[in-house]
GROMACS .gro file of C-alpha atoms in nm:
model
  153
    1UNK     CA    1   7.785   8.750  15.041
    2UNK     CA    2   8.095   8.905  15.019
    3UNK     CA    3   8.309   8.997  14.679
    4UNK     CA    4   8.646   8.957  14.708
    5UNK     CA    5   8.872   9.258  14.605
    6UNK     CA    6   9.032   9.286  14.284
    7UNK     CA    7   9.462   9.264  14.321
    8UNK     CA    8   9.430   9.442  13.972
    9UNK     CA    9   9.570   9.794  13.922
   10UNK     CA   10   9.394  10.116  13.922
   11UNK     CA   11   9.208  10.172  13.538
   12UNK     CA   12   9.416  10.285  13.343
   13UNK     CA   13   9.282  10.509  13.033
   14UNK     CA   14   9.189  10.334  12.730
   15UNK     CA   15   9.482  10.430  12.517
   16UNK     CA   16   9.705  10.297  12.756
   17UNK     CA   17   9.545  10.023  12.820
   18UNK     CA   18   9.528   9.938  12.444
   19UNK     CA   19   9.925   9.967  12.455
   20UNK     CA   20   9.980   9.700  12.732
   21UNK     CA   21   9.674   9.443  12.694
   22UNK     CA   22   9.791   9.124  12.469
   23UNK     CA   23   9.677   9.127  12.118
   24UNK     CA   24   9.347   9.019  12.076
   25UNK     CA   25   9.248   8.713  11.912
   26UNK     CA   26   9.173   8.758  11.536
   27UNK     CA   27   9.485   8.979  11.489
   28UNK     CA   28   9.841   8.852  11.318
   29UNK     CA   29  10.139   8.994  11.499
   30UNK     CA   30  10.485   9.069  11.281
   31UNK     CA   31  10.715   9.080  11.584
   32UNK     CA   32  11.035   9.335  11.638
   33UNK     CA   33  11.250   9.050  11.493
   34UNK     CA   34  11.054   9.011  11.118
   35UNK     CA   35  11.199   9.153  10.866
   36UNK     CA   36  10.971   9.137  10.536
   37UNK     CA   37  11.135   9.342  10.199
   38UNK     CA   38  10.928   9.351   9.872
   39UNK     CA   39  10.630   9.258   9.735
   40UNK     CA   40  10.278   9.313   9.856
   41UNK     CA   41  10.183   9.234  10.239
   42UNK     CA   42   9.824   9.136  10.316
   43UNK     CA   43   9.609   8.969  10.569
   44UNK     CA   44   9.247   8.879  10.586
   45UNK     CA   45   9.273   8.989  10.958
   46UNK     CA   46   9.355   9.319  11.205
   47UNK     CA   47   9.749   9.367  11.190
   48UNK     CA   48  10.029   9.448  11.401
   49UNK     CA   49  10.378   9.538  11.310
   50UNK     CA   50  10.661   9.532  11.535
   51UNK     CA   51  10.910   9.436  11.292
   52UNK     CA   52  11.036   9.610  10.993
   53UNK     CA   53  10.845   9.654  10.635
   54UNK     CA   54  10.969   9.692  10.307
   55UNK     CA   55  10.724   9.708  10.003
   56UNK     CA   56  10.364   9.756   9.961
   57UNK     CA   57  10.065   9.675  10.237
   58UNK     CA   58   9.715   9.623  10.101
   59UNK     CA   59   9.482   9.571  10.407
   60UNK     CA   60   9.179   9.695  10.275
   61UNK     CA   61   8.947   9.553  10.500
   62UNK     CA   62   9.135   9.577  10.842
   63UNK     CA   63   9.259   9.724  11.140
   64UNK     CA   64   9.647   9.817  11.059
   65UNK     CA   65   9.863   9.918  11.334
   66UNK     CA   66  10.246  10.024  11.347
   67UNK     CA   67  10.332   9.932  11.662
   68UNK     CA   68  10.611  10.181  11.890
   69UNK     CA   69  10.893   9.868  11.774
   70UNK     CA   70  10.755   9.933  11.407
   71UNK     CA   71  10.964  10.003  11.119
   72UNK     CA   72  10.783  10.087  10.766
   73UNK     CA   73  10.891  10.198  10.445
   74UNK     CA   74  10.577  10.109  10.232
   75UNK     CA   75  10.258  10.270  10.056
   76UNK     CA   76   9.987  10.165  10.257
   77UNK     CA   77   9.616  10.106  10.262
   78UNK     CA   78   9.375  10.016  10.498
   79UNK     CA   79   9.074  10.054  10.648
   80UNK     CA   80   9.159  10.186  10.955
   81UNK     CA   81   9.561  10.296  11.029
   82UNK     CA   82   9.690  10.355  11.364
   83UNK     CA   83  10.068  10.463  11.374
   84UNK     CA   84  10.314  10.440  11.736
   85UNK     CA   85  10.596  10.349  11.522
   86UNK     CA   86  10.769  10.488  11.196
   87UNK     CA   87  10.630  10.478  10.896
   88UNK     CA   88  10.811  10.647  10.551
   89UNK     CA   89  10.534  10.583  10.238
   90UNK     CA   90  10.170  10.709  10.170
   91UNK     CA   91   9.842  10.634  10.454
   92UNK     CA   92   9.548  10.594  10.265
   93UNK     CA   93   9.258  10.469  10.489
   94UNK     CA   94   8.941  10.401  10.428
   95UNK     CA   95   8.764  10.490  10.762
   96UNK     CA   96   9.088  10.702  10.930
   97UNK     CA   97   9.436  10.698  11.022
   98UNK     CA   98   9.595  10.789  11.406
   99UNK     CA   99   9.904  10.903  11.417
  100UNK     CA  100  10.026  10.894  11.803
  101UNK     CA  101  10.277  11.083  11.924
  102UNK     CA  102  10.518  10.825  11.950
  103UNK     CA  103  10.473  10.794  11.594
  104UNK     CA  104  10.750  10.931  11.275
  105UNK     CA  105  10.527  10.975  11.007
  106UNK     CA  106  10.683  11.039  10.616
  107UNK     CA  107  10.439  11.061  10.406
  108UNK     CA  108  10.111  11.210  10.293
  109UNK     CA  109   9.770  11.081  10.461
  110UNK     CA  110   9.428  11.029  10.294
  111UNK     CA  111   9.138  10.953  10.517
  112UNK     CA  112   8.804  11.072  10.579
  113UNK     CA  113   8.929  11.155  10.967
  114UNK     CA  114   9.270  11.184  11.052
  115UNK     CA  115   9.458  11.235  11.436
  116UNK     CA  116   9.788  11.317  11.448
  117UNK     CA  117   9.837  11.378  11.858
  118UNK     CA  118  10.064  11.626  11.966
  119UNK     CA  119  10.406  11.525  11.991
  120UNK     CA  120  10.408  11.325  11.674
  121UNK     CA  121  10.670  11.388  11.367
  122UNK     CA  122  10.517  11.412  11.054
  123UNK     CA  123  10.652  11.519  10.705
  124UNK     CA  124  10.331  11.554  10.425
  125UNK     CA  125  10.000  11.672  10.360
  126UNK     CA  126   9.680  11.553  10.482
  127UNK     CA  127   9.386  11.549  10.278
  128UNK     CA  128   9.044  11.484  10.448
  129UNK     CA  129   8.752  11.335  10.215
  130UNK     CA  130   8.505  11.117  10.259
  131UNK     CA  131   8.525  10.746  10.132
  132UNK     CA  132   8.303  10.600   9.857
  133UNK     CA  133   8.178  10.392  10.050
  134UNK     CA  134   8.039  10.614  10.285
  135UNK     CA  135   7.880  10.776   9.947
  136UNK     CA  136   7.724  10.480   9.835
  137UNK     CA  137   7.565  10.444  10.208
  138UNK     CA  138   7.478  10.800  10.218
  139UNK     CA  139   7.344  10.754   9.842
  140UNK     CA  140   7.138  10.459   9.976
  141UNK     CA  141   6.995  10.633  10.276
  142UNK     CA  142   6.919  10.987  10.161
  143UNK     CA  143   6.964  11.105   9.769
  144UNK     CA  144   7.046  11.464   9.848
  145UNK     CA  145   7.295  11.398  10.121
  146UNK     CA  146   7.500  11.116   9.866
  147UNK     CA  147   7.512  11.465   9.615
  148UNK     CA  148   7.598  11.657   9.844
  149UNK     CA  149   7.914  11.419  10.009
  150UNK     CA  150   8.006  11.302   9.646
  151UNK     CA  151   7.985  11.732   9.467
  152UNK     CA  152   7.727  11.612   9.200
  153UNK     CA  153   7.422  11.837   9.199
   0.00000   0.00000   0.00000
């Protein structure tokens, strides 16, 4: 039996491919024409903004992401940031934040990991430290490790 050959393109590398696919199901889209000023923006879902931001975002569970079209001057937190756009306003995330090289970046970052790819602007400080979460885990998993991550001995 013979397969029939694929008329898709070569792979492409995952970051790129990330860039072009359509946004997966699950996720709530902000398009390049929203404009949202003041007040507190939150979802129970992974985010995308393509528009422009004004205010405070609280996605503490989620996936944020400042798309290349994205515009934001806001404080954020989240569990996971990942920044293409421009962003003016604190990154705190919970897990880690990516800043691309596409990406303007104001502000100062928080995160246990942080990426900030060659190319990218960025004005602030980074501080690297490990969430309380991952203390409580480590706490729950090994004793001496959660002292260690959290400076109590």
């Amino acid at each position: 039996m013979f397969k029939k050959q694929s008329d898709a393109p070569p792979a492409m590398s995952f970051r790129a491919e990330a860039e072009t696919r359509p946004h997966s199901k699950g996720a709530s889209v902000l398009g390049p024409t929203l404009t949202f000023r003041g007040g507190e923006l939150s979802s129970d879902e992974d985010l995308i903004i393509e528009g422009t931001v004004e205010g405070k975002i609280a996605h503490h569970n989620h996936h944020l992401t400042i798309g290349k079209q994205g515009r934001v001057k806001a404080n954020i937190k989240a569990r996971l940031i990942t920044v293409y756009g421009t962003v003016e306003g604190d990154l705190h995330g919970d897990e880690g934040v990516q800043i691309s090289a596409t990406a303007r970046v104001i502000g100062n970052v928080v995160a246990p990991r942080v990426s900030l790819e060659s190319g990218a602007r960025f004005e602030g400080s980074i501080t690297t430290k490990e969430s309380q979460a991952a203390v409580v885990r480590a706490a729950l998993e090994e004793p001496e490790t959660a002292e260690r991550a959290s400076g109590t001995r």
